[in-house]
Coordinates of C-alpha atoms and ligand atoms in Angstrom, one line a residue:
M1 CA -37.1 20.0 -63.4
T2 CA -38.1 19.2 -59.8
Q3 CA -41.0 21.1 -58.2
P4 CA -41.1 22.6 -54.7
I5 CA -43.9 21.2 -52.5
K6 CA -46.1 22.7 -49.8
G7 CA -47.5 20.5 -47.0
F8 CA -45.1 17.6 -47.6
S9 CA -45.2 16.6 -43.9
K10 CA -49.0 16.3 -44.0
L11 CA -48.9 13.6 -46.8
S12 CA -49.2 10.0 -45.8
K13 CA -46.0 7.9 -45.9
E14 CA -47.0 6.3 -49.2
A15 CA -47.8 9.7 -50.8
K16 CA -44.5 11.1 -49.6
I17 CA -42.7 8.2 -51.2
E18 CA -44.7 8.5 -54.4
W19 CA -44.0 12.2 -54.8
L20 CA -40.3 11.9 -54.0
T21 CA -39.5 9.0 -56.3
D22 CA -41.5 10.5 -59.0
Q23 CA -39.6 13.8 -58.7
Y24 CA -36.0 12.5 -58.3
F25 CA -35.8 9.0 -59.7
D26 CA -35.7 7.7 -63.3
N27 CA -36.9 4.4 -62.2
S28 CA -39.4 5.3 -59.5
E29 CA -40.7 1.7 -59.2
A30 CA -37.3 0.4 -58.2
A31 CA -36.8 3.3 -55.7
I32 CA -40.1 2.5 -54.1
E33 CA -39.3 -1.2 -53.9
L34 CA -36.0 -0.4 -52.3
L35 CA -37.5 1.9 -49.7
K36 CA -40.2 -0.7 -48.8
S37 CA -37.7 -3.6 -48.7
Y38 CA -36.2 -1.8 -45.7
W39 CA -39.5 -1.6 -43.8
H40 CA -39.7 -3.8 -40.7
Q41 CA -41.9 -6.9 -41.3
D42 CA -43.9 -6.1 -38.1
P43 CA -46.1 -3.0 -38.8
K44 CA -46.1 -2.1 -35.1
T45 CA -42.3 -2.0 -34.9
Q46 CA -42.2 0.0 -38.2
K47 CA -44.7 2.5 -36.8
L48 CA -42.5 2.9 -33.7
H49 CA -39.5 3.7 -35.9
D50 CA -41.6 6.0 -38.2
E51 CA -42.5 8.1 -35.1
F52 CA -38.9 8.6 -33.9
I53 CA -38.5 11.4 -36.5
E54 CA -40.5 13.3 -39.0
N55 CA -41.1 12.5 -42.7
T56 CA -39.9 8.9 -42.2
L57 CA -39.8 6.9 -45.4
S58 CA -38.0 3.8 -44.4
N59 CA -35.2 2.5 -42.2
Y60 CA -31.5 3.0 -42.7
Y61 CA -29.5 -0.1 -41.7
M62 CA -26.3 0.1 -39.8
P63 CA -24.3 -3.0 -38.8
F64 CA -24.7 -3.9 -35.2
G65 CA -21.6 -5.8 -33.9
V66 CA -20.2 -6.7 -30.5
A67 CA -16.7 -6.6 -29.0
P68 CA -16.4 -9.2 -26.3
N69 CA -13.8 -9.6 -23.4
F70 CA -13.8 -6.0 -22.1
L71 CA -12.7 -6.3 -18.5
I72 CA -13.7 -2.9 -17.0
D73 CA -13.4 -2.4 -13.2
G74 CA -13.5 -6.1 -12.7
H75 CA -16.7 -6.7 -14.7
L76 CA -16.5 -8.5 -18.0
Y77 CA -18.6 -6.9 -20.8
S78 CA -19.4 -7.6 -24.4
I79 CA -19.8 -4.2 -25.8
P80 CA -22.4 -3.5 -28.5
M81 CA -21.3 -1.3 -31.4
A82 CA -23.3 0.2 -34.2
I83 CA -21.0 1.4 -36.9
E84 CA -20.5 1.2 -40.7
E85 CA -16.7 1.3 -40.8
S86 CA -14.9 -2.0 -41.1
S87 CA -12.0 -2.8 -38.7
V88 CA -13.4 -0.8 -35.7
V89 CA -15.2 -3.7 -34.0
A90 CA -12.2 -6.0 -34.7
A91 CA -9.8 -3.4 -33.3
A92 CA -11.9 -3.0 -30.1
A93 CA -12.1 -6.7 -29.6
K94 CA -8.4 -7.2 -30.1
S95 CA -7.6 -4.4 -27.6
A96 CA -10.1 -5.8 -25.1
S97 CA -8.4 -9.2 -25.1
Y98 CA -5.0 -7.7 -25.0
W99 CA -5.8 -5.7 -21.9
M100 CA -7.9 -8.4 -20.3
E101 CA -4.7 -10.3 -19.9
R102 CA -3.0 -7.3 -18.3
G103 CA -5.6 -6.3 -15.6
G104 CA -8.3 -4.7 -17.8
F105 CA -9.5 -1.1 -17.8
K106 CA -9.7 0.9 -14.6
T107 CA -12.1 3.8 -14.6
S108 CA -13.2 6.7 -12.4
I109 CA -16.0 9.2 -12.6
I110 CA -14.5 12.6 -12.0
S111 CA -17.8 14.6 -12.1
T112 CA -21.3 14.3 -13.4
K113 CA -22.7 17.8 -13.6
K114 CA -24.5 19.1 -16.7
V115 CA -24.8 22.8 -17.5
G116 CA -27.3 25.2 -19.1
H117 CA -27.7 28.9 -19.6
V118 CA -30.2 31.7 -19.9
H119 CA -28.5 34.1 -22.3
F120 CA -29.9 37.6 -21.9
I121 CA -29.3 41.3 -22.6
Y122 CA -29.4 43.7 -19.8
K123 CA -28.6 47.4 -20.2
G124 CA -27.8 49.0 -16.9
S125 CA -25.8 48.9 -13.7
A126 CA -24.0 45.7 -13.0
E127 CA -24.0 46.2 -9.2
K128 CA -27.8 46.6 -9.2
L129 CA -28.3 43.4 -11.3
E130 CA -25.9 41.5 -9.1
S131 CA -27.6 42.4 -5.8
F132 CA -31.1 41.8 -7.4
F133 CA -29.9 38.4 -8.5
K134 CA -29.0 37.4 -4.9
K135 CA -32.5 38.3 -3.8
V136 CA -34.2 36.5 -6.7
E137 CA -32.1 33.3 -6.6
P138 CA -34.3 31.4 -4.0
K139 CA -37.3 32.2 -6.2
L140 CA -35.6 30.5 -9.2
Y141 CA -35.4 27.3 -7.1
A142 CA -38.9 27.7 -5.7
D143 CA -40.5 28.4 -9.2
T144 CA -38.9 25.2 -10.6
E145 CA -40.0 22.9 -7.7
S146 CA -42.7 21.2 -9.7
I147 CA -40.3 20.6 -12.6
T148 CA -37.5 19.2 -10.3
A149 CA -39.7 17.2 -7.9
N150 CA -39.1 13.8 -9.6
M151 CA -35.4 14.4 -10.2
R152 CA -35.0 15.5 -6.6
A153 CA -36.7 12.3 -5.5
R154 CA -34.0 10.4 -7.5
G155 CA -31.3 12.4 -5.8
G156 CA -30.6 14.9 -8.6
G157 CA -31.9 18.4 -9.4
I158 CA -30.4 21.8 -9.7
Q159 CA -26.9 22.0 -8.1
S160 CA -26.2 25.7 -8.4
I161 CA -27.4 28.9 -10.1
K162 CA -25.2 31.9 -10.8
L163 CA -25.2 35.2 -12.6
I164 CA -22.3 35.7 -15.0
N165 CA -21.3 39.1 -16.4
K166 CA -20.2 38.7 -20.0
T167 CA -20.3 42.3 -21.0
K168 CA -16.5 42.4 -21.6
D169 CA -17.0 39.9 -24.4
L170 CA -20.3 41.2 -25.9
E171 CA -22.1 44.4 -25.2
D172 CA -24.8 44.0 -22.4
Y173 CA -24.5 40.2 -22.5
W174 CA -25.3 38.4 -19.3
Q175 CA -26.0 34.7 -18.4
I176 CA -27.7 32.7 -15.7
E177 CA -25.6 29.6 -15.5
A178 CA -27.0 26.6 -13.8
L179 CA -25.5 23.2 -13.0
F180 CA -27.7 20.1 -12.9
D181 CA -27.5 16.6 -11.7
T182 CA -29.8 14.6 -14.0
R183 CA -28.9 11.2 -12.4
D184 CA -29.3 8.4 -15.1
S185 CA -31.1 10.5 -17.7
M186 CA -29.3 12.6 -20.3
G187 CA -31.6 15.3 -19.0
A188 CA -31.9 17.7 -21.9
N189 CA -35.6 18.3 -21.6
F190 CA -35.4 18.6 -17.8
I191 CA -32.6 21.2 -18.1
N192 CA -34.3 23.2 -20.8
S193 CA -37.6 23.3 -18.9
C194 CA -35.8 24.6 -15.8
L195 CA -33.9 27.3 -17.8
E196 CA -37.1 28.5 -19.5
Q197 CA -38.7 28.8 -16.1
F198 CA -35.7 30.8 -14.8
S199 CA -36.1 33.1 -17.7
Q200 CA -39.8 33.8 -16.9
S201 CA -39.1 34.2 -13.2
L202 CA -36.3 36.6 -13.9
Q203 CA -38.4 38.8 -16.2
R204 CA -41.3 38.7 -13.8
E205 CA -39.3 39.7 -10.7
I206 CA -37.3 42.4 -12.4
K207 CA -40.5 44.1 -13.5
L208 CA -41.4 44.5 -9.8
E209 CA -38.1 46.3 -8.9
D210 CA -38.8 50.0 -8.4
S211 CA -35.1 50.8 -8.1
F212 CA -34.5 49.8 -11.8
S213 CA -35.1 52.2 -14.6
E214 CA -37.5 51.3 -17.4
E215 CA -34.6 50.3 -19.6
E216 CA -33.0 48.2 -16.9
R217 CA -36.3 46.3 -16.2
N218 CA -36.5 45.5 -19.9
I219 CA -34.4 42.4 -19.9
Q220 CA -34.3 40.7 -23.3
V221 CA -33.9 37.0 -23.0
V222 CA -32.1 35.8 -26.2
M223 CA -32.3 32.1 -25.5
C224 CA -32.5 29.4 -22.8
I225 CA -30.6 26.2 -23.6
L226 CA -28.4 23.5 -22.1
S227 CA -24.8 23.4 -23.2
N228 CA -23.5 20.3 -24.8
Y229 CA -20.0 21.3 -23.5
T230 CA -19.9 19.4 -20.2
P231 CA -16.4 19.9 -18.7
E232 CA -17.9 19.0 -15.4
C233 CA -19.2 15.6 -16.6
I234 CA -15.9 13.7 -17.0
V235 CA -14.8 10.1 -16.9
R236 CA -11.3 8.7 -16.9
A237 CA -10.3 5.2 -18.1
E238 CA -6.8 3.8 -17.9
V239 CA -4.8 0.7 -18.8
S240 CA -1.3 0.0 -17.5
C241 CA 1.3 -2.7 -17.2
P242 CA 5.0 -3.2 -16.7
I243 CA 6.8 -2.4 -20.0
S244 CA 8.2 -5.9 -20.0
E245 CA 4.6 -7.2 -20.4
L246 CA 4.0 -5.1 -23.6
N247 CA 4.1 -7.5 -26.4
G248 CA 5.2 -5.1 -29.1
D249 CA 4.1 -7.2 -32.0
Q250 CA 5.8 -7.7 -35.3
G251 CA 9.3 -8.1 -34.1
I252 CA 9.7 -4.9 -32.1
S253 CA 10.8 -5.0 -28.5
P254 CA 8.5 -4.0 -25.7
E255 CA 10.8 -1.0 -24.9
E256 CA 10.8 0.2 -28.5
F257 CA 7.1 -0.3 -28.7
A258 CA 6.5 1.7 -25.5
F259 CA 8.8 4.5 -26.7
K260 CA 7.1 4.8 -30.2
F261 CA 3.7 4.5 -28.7
E262 CA 4.3 7.3 -26.2
R263 CA 5.8 9.5 -28.9
A264 CA 2.7 8.9 -31.0
V265 CA 0.5 10.2 -28.2
K266 CA 2.9 13.1 -27.6
I267 CA 2.7 14.0 -31.3
A268 CA -1.1 14.1 -31.1
Q269 CA -0.7 16.4 -28.0
I270 CA 1.2 19.0 -29.9
E271 CA 0.2 18.7 -33.5
P272 CA -3.5 19.5 -34.4
Y273 CA -3.3 17.7 -37.8
R274 CA -2.4 14.5 -36.0
A275 CA -4.7 15.2 -33.0
T276 CA -7.7 15.4 -35.2
T277 CA -7.1 11.9 -36.8
H278 CA -6.0 10.5 -33.4
N279 CA -9.3 11.7 -31.8
K280 CA -11.3 10.6 -34.8
G281 CA -10.1 7.1 -34.0
I282 CA -11.1 7.4 -30.4
M283 CA -14.6 8.6 -31.5
N284 CA -14.9 5.4 -33.6
G285 CA -15.0 3.5 -30.4
V286 CA -17.1 6.1 -28.5
D287 CA -19.8 6.8 -31.1
A288 CA -20.4 3.2 -32.0
V289 CA -21.4 2.5 -28.3
I290 CA -23.2 5.8 -28.0
I291 CA -25.4 4.9 -31.0
A292 CA -26.0 1.3 -29.9
T293 CA -27.2 2.5 -26.5
G294 CA -29.5 5.2 -28.0
N295 CA -27.5 8.2 -26.8
D296 CA -26.8 11.4 -28.8
F297 CA -23.4 11.0 -30.6
R298 CA -23.5 14.6 -32.0
A299 CA -23.7 16.0 -28.5
V300 CA -20.8 13.8 -27.3
E301 CA -18.7 14.6 -30.4
A302 CA -19.3 18.3 -29.9
A303 CA -18.3 18.1 -26.2
C304 CA -15.2 16.0 -26.8
H305 CA -13.8 18.2 -29.5
T306 CA -14.4 21.4 -27.4
Y307 CA -12.7 19.6 -24.4
A308 CA -9.8 18.6 -26.7
S309 CA -9.2 22.3 -27.4
R310 CA -9.9 23.7 -23.9
D311 CA -6.5 25.3 -23.5
G312 CA -6.7 27.1 -26.9
Q313 CA -5.1 24.3 -29.0
Y314 CA -6.8 21.1 -30.2
R315 CA -5.0 18.2 -28.6
S316 CA -5.2 14.4 -28.0
L317 CA -7.9 13.2 -25.7
T318 CA -5.6 10.4 -24.5
H319 CA -2.3 10.5 -22.6
C320 CA 0.6 8.1 -22.1
E321 CA 3.4 7.9 -19.6
V322 CA 6.3 5.5 -19.7
K323 CA 8.1 5.8 -16.4
D324 CA 9.9 3.6 -13.9
G325 CA 9.4 0.5 -16.0
Q326 CA 5.6 1.1 -16.2
F327 CA 3.4 1.8 -19.2
R328 CA 0.3 3.9 -18.5
F329 CA -2.3 5.0 -21.1
W330 CA -5.4 6.8 -20.3
I331 CA -8.3 8.9 -21.6
E332 CA -10.3 11.7 -20.0
I333 CA -13.4 12.8 -21.8
P334 CA -16.7 14.6 -21.1
L335 CA -19.6 12.1 -21.6
A336 CA -23.2 13.3 -20.8
L337 CA -25.1 10.1 -21.2
G338 CA -28.4 8.6 -20.2
T339 CA -29.6 5.1 -19.5
V340 CA -33.2 6.1 -18.8
G341 CA -35.5 8.2 -20.9
G342 CA -35.1 9.2 -24.5
L343 CA -34.8 6.2 -26.8
T344 CA -33.5 3.9 -24.1
R345 CA -36.8 2.1 -23.4
L346 CA -38.3 2.6 -26.9
H347 CA -35.8 1.4 -29.5
P348 CA -35.8 -2.4 -29.3
M349 CA -32.1 -2.6 -30.3
V350 CA -31.2 0.0 -27.6
K351 CA -33.0 -2.0 -25.0
F352 CA -31.1 -5.1 -26.2
S353 CA -27.8 -3.2 -26.0
L354 CA -28.5 -2.0 -22.5
E355 CA -29.5 -5.4 -21.3
L356 CA -26.3 -6.9 -22.9
L357 CA -24.4 -4.4 -20.8
Q358 CA -26.3 -5.6 -17.7
N359 CA -28.4 -2.4 -17.6
P360 CA -25.7 0.0 -16.5
N361 CA -26.5 3.3 -14.8
A362 CA -25.2 6.5 -16.5
E363 CA -21.9 6.4 -14.7
E364 CA -21.3 2.8 -15.6
L365 CA -22.1 3.6 -19.2
M366 CA -19.6 6.5 -19.1
S367 CA -16.9 4.0 -18.0
I368 CA -17.8 1.5 -20.7
V369 CA -17.8 4.2 -23.5
A370 CA -14.5 5.7 -22.3
S371 CA -12.9 2.2 -22.2
S372 CA -14.2 1.6 -25.8
G373 CA -12.6 4.9 -26.9
L374 CA -9.3 4.1 -25.2
A375 CA -9.3 0.6 -26.6
Q376 CA -9.8 1.9 -30.1
N377 CA -7.0 4.4 -29.8
F378 CA -4.7 1.7 -28.4
A379 CA -5.5 -0.5 -31.4
A380 CA -4.9 2.3 -33.9
L381 CA -1.6 3.4 -32.3
R382 CA -0.4 -0.2 -31.9
A383 CA -0.9 -0.8 -35.6
L384 CA 0.4 2.6 -36.7
T385 CA 3.6 2.3 -34.7
T386 CA 4.3 -1.3 -35.8
T387 CA 2.9 -2.9 -38.9
G388 CA 1.1 0.2 -40.3
I389 CA -2.6 0.7 -40.4
Q390 CA -3.3 -0.6 -43.9
K391 CA -2.4 -4.3 -43.3
G392 CA -5.2 -5.0 -40.9
H393 CA -7.6 -2.4 -42.4
M394 CA -7.4 -3.7 -45.9
K395 CA -7.9 -7.2 -44.7
M396 CA -11.2 -6.1 -43.1
H397 CA -12.0 -4.0 -46.2
L398 CA -11.5 -6.9 -48.5
L399 CA -15.0 -8.2 -48.0
N400 CA -16.4 -4.7 -48.9
I401 CA -14.4 -4.7 -52.2
L402 CA -15.6 -8.3 -53.0
N403 CA -19.2 -7.3 -52.2
Q404 CA -18.9 -4.4 -54.6
L405 CA -17.7 -6.8 -57.2
E406 CA -20.7 -9.0 -56.5
A407 CA -18.4 -11.9 -55.8
T408 CA -20.1 -15.2 -54.9
E409 CA -19.6 -16.8 -51.5
E410 CA -17.2 -19.4 -53.0
E411 CA -15.2 -16.6 -54.7
K412 CA -15.0 -14.6 -51.5
E413 CA -13.8 -17.6 -49.5
E414 CA -11.1 -18.4 -52.1
I415 CA -9.9 -14.8 -52.3
V416 CA -9.9 -14.2 -48.6
S417 CA -7.8 -17.3 -48.2
F418 CA -5.5 -16.2 -51.0
F419 CA -4.8 -12.9 -49.2
K420 CA -4.2 -14.6 -45.8
D421 CA -0.4 -14.0 -46.0
K422 CA -0.4 -11.2 -48.6
V423 CA -0.9 -7.4 -48.6
V424 CA -4.4 -6.5 -49.7
S425 CA -4.9 -3.6 -52.0
H426 CA -8.0 -2.6 -54.0
S427 CA -6.1 -3.3 -57.2
A428 CA -4.7 -6.7 -56.1
A429 CA -8.2 -7.8 -55.0
V430 CA -9.8 -6.8 -58.3
N431 CA -6.9 -8.6 -60.2
K432 CA -7.5 -11.8 -58.2
F433 CA -11.2 -11.6 -58.7
C434 CA -10.7 -11.2 -62.5
E435 CA -8.3 -14.1 -62.6
L436 CA -10.8 -16.4 -60.9
R437 CA -13.6 -15.3 -63.2
G438 CA -11.3 -15.4 -66.3
I439 CA -11.9 -11.7 -67.0
E440 CA -9.2 -10.6 -69.3
N441 CA -9.3 -6.8 -68.7
P442 CA -9.2 -6.1 -64.9
E443 CA -8.6 -2.3 -65.7
K444 CA -12.1 -2.1 -67.1
V445 CA -13.5 -3.7 -63.9
K446 CA -11.5 -1.2 -61.8
K447 CA -12.9 1.7 -63.8
D448 CA -16.4 0.5 -63.3
Q449 CA -16.0 0.4 -59.5
Ligands
LIG501 C1 -9.6 5.4 -38.9 O1 -11.0 5.4 -38.9 C2 -9.0 5.9 -37.6 C3 -7.5 6.0 -37.6 O2 -7.1 6.9 -38.6 C4 -7.2 6.6 -36.2 C5 -5.7 7.0 -36.1 O3 -5.0 7.3 -37.0 O4 -5.3 7.1 -34.9 C6 -6.8 4.7 -37.8

């Protein structure tokens, strides 16, 4: 029976580990050893990681790979990707080379505004609040001047502030909606600080209004928070080429490939079951770069999925057109990213990733991430509409299977070479492994897996 604990966060790291392993593990010694084996050898670097979050016990490794040959707006990038799923980096690299030979990725930044709200309850006359807001709006800018000074010096700041009447959707519900330009920072702290100041200014100023009743003056601020939905922070990335230059792969003609590919995108436009998997594949490419560059992949995920359902139905984030002998394939997604602040100068691997990308500004990083998402979707649809996804996927997964079986390096080499021209399945891999080891009952090994 495990026991609850008070004051866990106050314990030292060692004491936390001791308590936990004692409570939850039969072999606490082994659990402690495992956790410690993932500590960084340099105590200073470990301390840095410990302090990123709370109650840190150890580090959680994730493979860090790179997809070279991404030609984006005329610049050649090697894109860093942190992801645990096999095939994703290979798919990105394959797409990158394919499109490098056909002009590369062309991107444009459609908008870069971020948004936040003061959500509040006001019981009273709408006209009175609206005319009061006009009067108070300059004060909202003035009261946030010290918060926005640095951002304004960098060319950003508050872009607009407006009052929104939401009482039709929810009784007495109003918003102050503000748009922000946060330049190269993601800007969450900046936005939230401004919003909290708006809330205070609003409550202070309305108290001074004699024309308002007591109830009207008693505005209740429910919360002040940025929105991770950023439909005004959009990037577009596109690839295109004459249909005749589409090398359809695996014996299918360029025309048939273009037709099937376009259909696949159209299916994801109209069928939410397919759209979800289609967009998941896009997010493989997006999240891996977001994580490698120290950005918030949960925020980006949330924004992309809301954007994908902005007309009321969940749809594909990519689009395809096959017309007048041309193949065009593009993505349009909201990406609120930062290349300064947050983890960007703290996490050594994030610093490395940004340097590898030649220290992009936020807009350049938007272009890189969107291209990675598009590349990933191209690779998935190319495989799905030709050979099927499992052929390549299982080849990449073969090493995971062999590692699970604890195959030696020689065994791995021999088995990988055996499957070069064969279809990989979990069962076939185990059979081959057993054959090599002279194990008579592969079924038992499969059951143990
Ligand atoms: C797997 O992680 C992603 C795919 O399922 C995406 C897709 O189906 O488009 C291959």
